[in-house]
Tab-separated table of C-alpha atoms in Angstrom:
chain	number	residue	atom	x	y	z
V	485	UNK	CA	14.254	9.233	6.830
V	486	UNK	CA	11.603	11.306	8.566
V	487	UNK	CA	11.137	11.828	12.277
V	488	UNK	CA	11.811	8.884	14.535
V	489	UNK	CA	8.750	6.915	15.514
V	490	UNK	CA	8.189	3.681	17.340
V	491	UNK	CA	7.866	1.745	14.095
V	492	UNK	CA	6.590	-1.472	15.685
V	493	UNK	CA	3.915	0.448	17.571
V	494	UNK	CA	2.869	2.324	14.423
V	495	UNK	CA	2.661	-0.947	12.482
V	496	UNK	CA	0.613	-2.524	15.270
V	497	UNK	CA	-1.743	0.477	15.525
V	498	UNK	CA	-2.455	0.763	11.793
V	499	UNK	CA	-6.082	0.026	10.875
V	500	UNK	CA	-5.925	1.249	7.252
V	501	UNK	CA	-3.189	0.819	4.648
V	502	UNK	CA	-3.457	3.163	1.672
V	503	UNK	CA	-1.432	2.343	-1.431
V	504	UNK	CA	-0.283	4.279	-4.452
V	505	UNK	CA	-0.346	2.095	-7.562
V	506	UNK	CA	2.291	2.885	-10.196
V	507	UNK	CA	5.670	2.294	-8.577
V	508	UNK	CA	4.182	0.601	-5.474
V	509	UNK	CA	1.789	-2.136	-6.601
V	510	UNK	CA	3.551	-2.142	-9.985
V	511	UNK	CA	7.162	-1.518	-10.954
V	512	UNK	CA	6.086	1.811	-12.441
V	513	UNK	CA	6.272	0.781	-16.074
V	514	UNK	CA	3.210	1.112	-18.269
V	515	UNK	CA	2.901	-0.805	-21.522
V	516	UNK	CA	0.691	0.716	-24.221
V	517	UNK	CA	-0.838	-1.279	-27.065
V	518	UNK	CA	-1.271	0.312	-30.492
V	519	UNK	CA	-4.981	0.723	-29.721
V	520	UNK	CA	-4.127	2.868	-26.673
V	521	UNK	CA	-5.010	0.280	-24.058
V	522	UNK	CA	-2.468	-0.275	-21.338
V	523	UNK	CA	-1.091	-3.163	-19.352
V	524	UNK	CA	-0.075	-3.086	-15.695
V	525	UNK	CA	1.678	-5.966	-13.996
V	526	UNK	CA	0.869	-6.706	-10.357
V	527	UNK	CA	2.860	-9.054	-8.132
V	528	UNK	CA	0.849	-12.027	-6.867
V	529	UNK	CA	2.690	-11.973	-3.525
V	530	UNK	CA	1.439	-8.461	-2.853
V	531	UNK	CA	-2.086	-9.756	-3.434
V	532	UNK	CA	-1.744	-12.478	-0.820
V	533	UNK	CA	-0.323	-9.978	1.663
V	534	UNK	CA	-3.284	-7.676	1.072
V	535	UNK	CA	-5.750	-10.546	1.538
V	536	UNK	CA	-4.062	-11.588	4.802
V	537	UNK	CA	-4.079	-8.015	6.082
V	538	UNK	CA	-7.782	-7.621	5.309
V	539	UNK	CA	-8.480	-10.968	7.018
V	540	UNK	CA	-6.918	-9.419	10.136
V	541	UNK	CA	-9.440	-6.539	9.948
V	542	UNK	CA	-6.999	-3.992	8.551
V	543	UNK	CA	-8.637	-2.112	5.696
V	544	UNK	CA	-6.764	-1.525	2.441
V	545	UNK	CA	-7.400	1.291	-0.010
V	546	UNK	CA	-5.950	2.865	-3.126
V	547	UNK	CA	-5.010	6.520	-3.677
V	548	UNK	CA	-3.511	7.079	-7.120
V	549	UNK	CA	-3.153	9.810	-9.679
V	550	UNK	CA	-3.984	7.582	-12.633
V	551	UNK	CA	-7.097	5.623	-13.588
V	552	UNK	CA	-7.074	2.304	-15.387
V	553	UNK	CA	-9.304	-0.651	-16.022
V	554	UNK	CA	-6.487	-2.974	-14.962
V	555	UNK	CA	-6.403	-1.335	-11.514
V	556	UNK	CA	-10.150	-1.709	-11.066
V	557	UNK	CA	-10.020	-5.370	-12.071
V	558	UNK	CA	-7.170	-6.021	-9.616
V	559	UNK	CA	-9.014	-4.249	-6.796
V	560	UNK	CA	-12.189	-6.184	-7.544
V	561	UNK	CA	-10.196	-9.434	-7.500
V	562	UNK	CA	-8.668	-8.573	-4.107
V	563	UNK	CA	-11.858	-7.177	-2.573
V	564	UNK	CA	-10.534	-3.620	-2.273
V	565	UNK	CA	-13.553	-1.323	-2.388
V	566	UNK	CA	-11.859	1.882	-1.216
V	567	UNK	CA	-10.435	3.219	-4.496
V	568	UNK	CA	-9.577	6.856	-5.130
V	569	UNK	CA	-8.126	7.051	-8.643
V	570	UNK	CA	-7.463	10.004	-10.922
V	571	UNK	CA	-6.552	12.020	-7.823
V	572	UNK	CA	-4.526	15.197	-8.370
V	573	UNK	CA	-4.084	16.160	-4.716
V	574	UNK	CA	-3.692	12.963	-2.716
V	575	UNK	CA	-3.630	14.684	0.683
V	576	UNK	CA	-6.985	16.340	-0.065
V	577	UNK	CA	-8.809	12.983	-0.139
V	578	UNK	CA	-7.717	12.028	3.373
V	579	UNK	CA	-10.708	13.675	5.068
V	580	UNK	CA	-13.079	11.782	2.723
V	581	UNK	CA	-11.274	8.552	3.551
V	582	UNK	CA	-11.527	9.245	7.302
V	583	UNK	CA	-15.245	9.966	6.908
V	584	UNK	CA	-15.876	6.856	4.832
V	585	UNK	CA	-13.884	4.450	7.033
V	586	UNK	CA	-14.117	6.046	10.477
V	587	UNK	CA	-10.353	5.515	10.799
V	588	UNK	CA	-8.334	8.593	11.812
V	589	UNK	CA	-5.213	9.675	9.942
V	590	UNK	CA	-3.110	8.705	12.965
V	591	UNK	CA	-4.061	5.037	12.489
V	592	UNK	CA	-3.584	5.141	8.717
V	593	UNK	CA	-0.455	4.236	6.755
V	594	UNK	CA	0.295	5.347	3.209
V	595	UNK	CA	2.814	3.714	0.914
V	596	UNK	CA	4.234	5.750	-1.965
V	597	UNK	CA	7.135	6.125	-4.334
V	598	UNK	CA	7.184	9.546	-5.985
V	599	UNK	CA	6.872	13.277	-5.319
V	600	UNK	CA	3.045	13.524	-5.556
V	601	UNK	CA	2.869	11.099	-2.602
V	602	UNK	CA	4.732	13.319	-0.127
V	603	UNK	CA	1.805	15.552	0.974
V	604	UNK	CA	-0.303	12.516	1.939
V	605	UNK	CA	2.697	10.819	3.564
V	606	UNK	CA	3.048	13.842	5.853
V	607	UNK	CA	-0.569	13.612	7.053
V	608	UNK	CA	-0.834	9.944	8.063
V	609	UNK	CA	0.355	8.092	11.152
V	610	UNK	CA	2.837	5.944	9.222
V	611	UNK	CA	4.497	6.902	5.940
V	612	UNK	CA	6.163	4.157	3.918
V	613	UNK	CA	8.357	4.318	0.822
V	614	UNK	CA	9.362	1.481	-1.475
V	615	UNK	CA	13.088	0.796	-1.778
V	616	UNK	CA	13.344	2.382	-5.226
V	617	UNK	CA	11.291	5.477	-4.371
V	618	UNK	CA	12.467	8.968	-5.239
V	619	UNK	CA	15.116	10.090	-2.701
V	620	UNK	CA	12.850	12.817	-1.269
V	621	UNK	CA	10.108	10.269	-0.715
V	622	UNK	CA	12.534	7.978	1.125
V	623	UNK	CA	13.635	10.955	3.267
V	624	UNK	CA	9.989	11.711	4.130
V	625	UNK	CA	9.140	8.111	4.983
V	626	UNK	CA	9.221	6.653	8.481
V	627	UNK	CA	9.733	3.192	6.946
V	628	UNK	CA	11.480	2.167	3.728
V	629	UNK	CA	10.981	-1.342	2.364
V	630	UNK	CA	13.841	-3.630	1.371
V	631	UNK	CA	12.034	-4.546	-1.854
V	632	UNK	CA	11.225	-2.234	-4.773
V	633	UNK	CA	7.738	-1.410	-5.975
V	634	UNK	CA	5.992	-4.145	-7.926
V	635	UNK	CA	8.360	-6.785	-6.530
V	636	UNK	CA	6.761	-7.708	-3.214
V	637	UNK	CA	7.217	-4.450	-1.275
V	638	UNK	CA	3.521	-4.343	-0.360
V	639	UNK	CA	3.694	-7.920	0.924
V	640	UNK	CA	6.697	-6.934	3.038
V	641	UNK	CA	4.666	-4.164	4.671
V	642	UNK	CA	1.575	-6.351	5.145
V	643	UNK	CA	3.620	-9.023	6.897
V	644	UNK	CA	5.393	-6.421	9.066
V	645	UNK	CA	1.982	-5.100	10.178
V	646	UNK	CA	0.625	-8.572	10.875
V	647	UNK	CA	3.779	-9.503	12.787
V	648	UNK	CA	3.627	-6.302	14.862
V	649	UNK	CA	-0.022	-7.086	15.623
V	650	UNK	CA	1.007	-10.557	16.787
V	651	UNK	CA	-1.090	-12.507	14.284
V	652	UNK	CA	1.232	-13.389	11.381
V	653	UNK	CA	2.515	-16.751	12.628
V	654	UNK	CA	-0.948	-17.983	13.563
V	655	UNK	CA	-2.415	-16.862	10.227
V	656	UNK	CA	0.296	-18.748	8.347
V	657	UNK	CA	-0.219	-21.882	10.481
V	658	UNK	CA	-3.988	-21.777	9.952
V	659	UNK	CA	-3.954	-21.091	6.228
V	660	UNK	CA	-0.823	-22.970	5.165
V	661	UNK	CA	-0.355	-25.841	7.637
V	662	UNK	CA	2.259	-27.604	5.525
V	663	UNK	CA	4.136	-24.376	4.666
């Protein structure tokens, strides 16, 4: 893993979580129909984690190399307005994201899984890799999830952030009193 950081402090200080899509929000597989349309599968638990994080005033955004209608529908469903898709150089969009959100790179986390994610991971305050990420991505990351991409890894990170910020237990009690 990358340089040692106070992981709990970084999780608590994060005001913006940026996510790659294929291999992070999905398991990385893409299904093509004969007509050329594609299917992506998103994990519902990740969606709840994202909604909880946004309810705690942590912004969530997407930075991905691919574009798809399925991604835009999922983001619309979750209320994610900060979407940078079709991006060739992910690190290059960071200044636009800082401008748009007012959140500095030092208070931003990025979660990735493959080699194109490394440049952006090196520029944010907290870099996160999914459990099944490329080995170089895991080496770059300051945090590696227990779960693989598309299988609840995003939820794991959302809950870790909410816990570090001291609000997870209360949010669960308020929203799911019988849970």
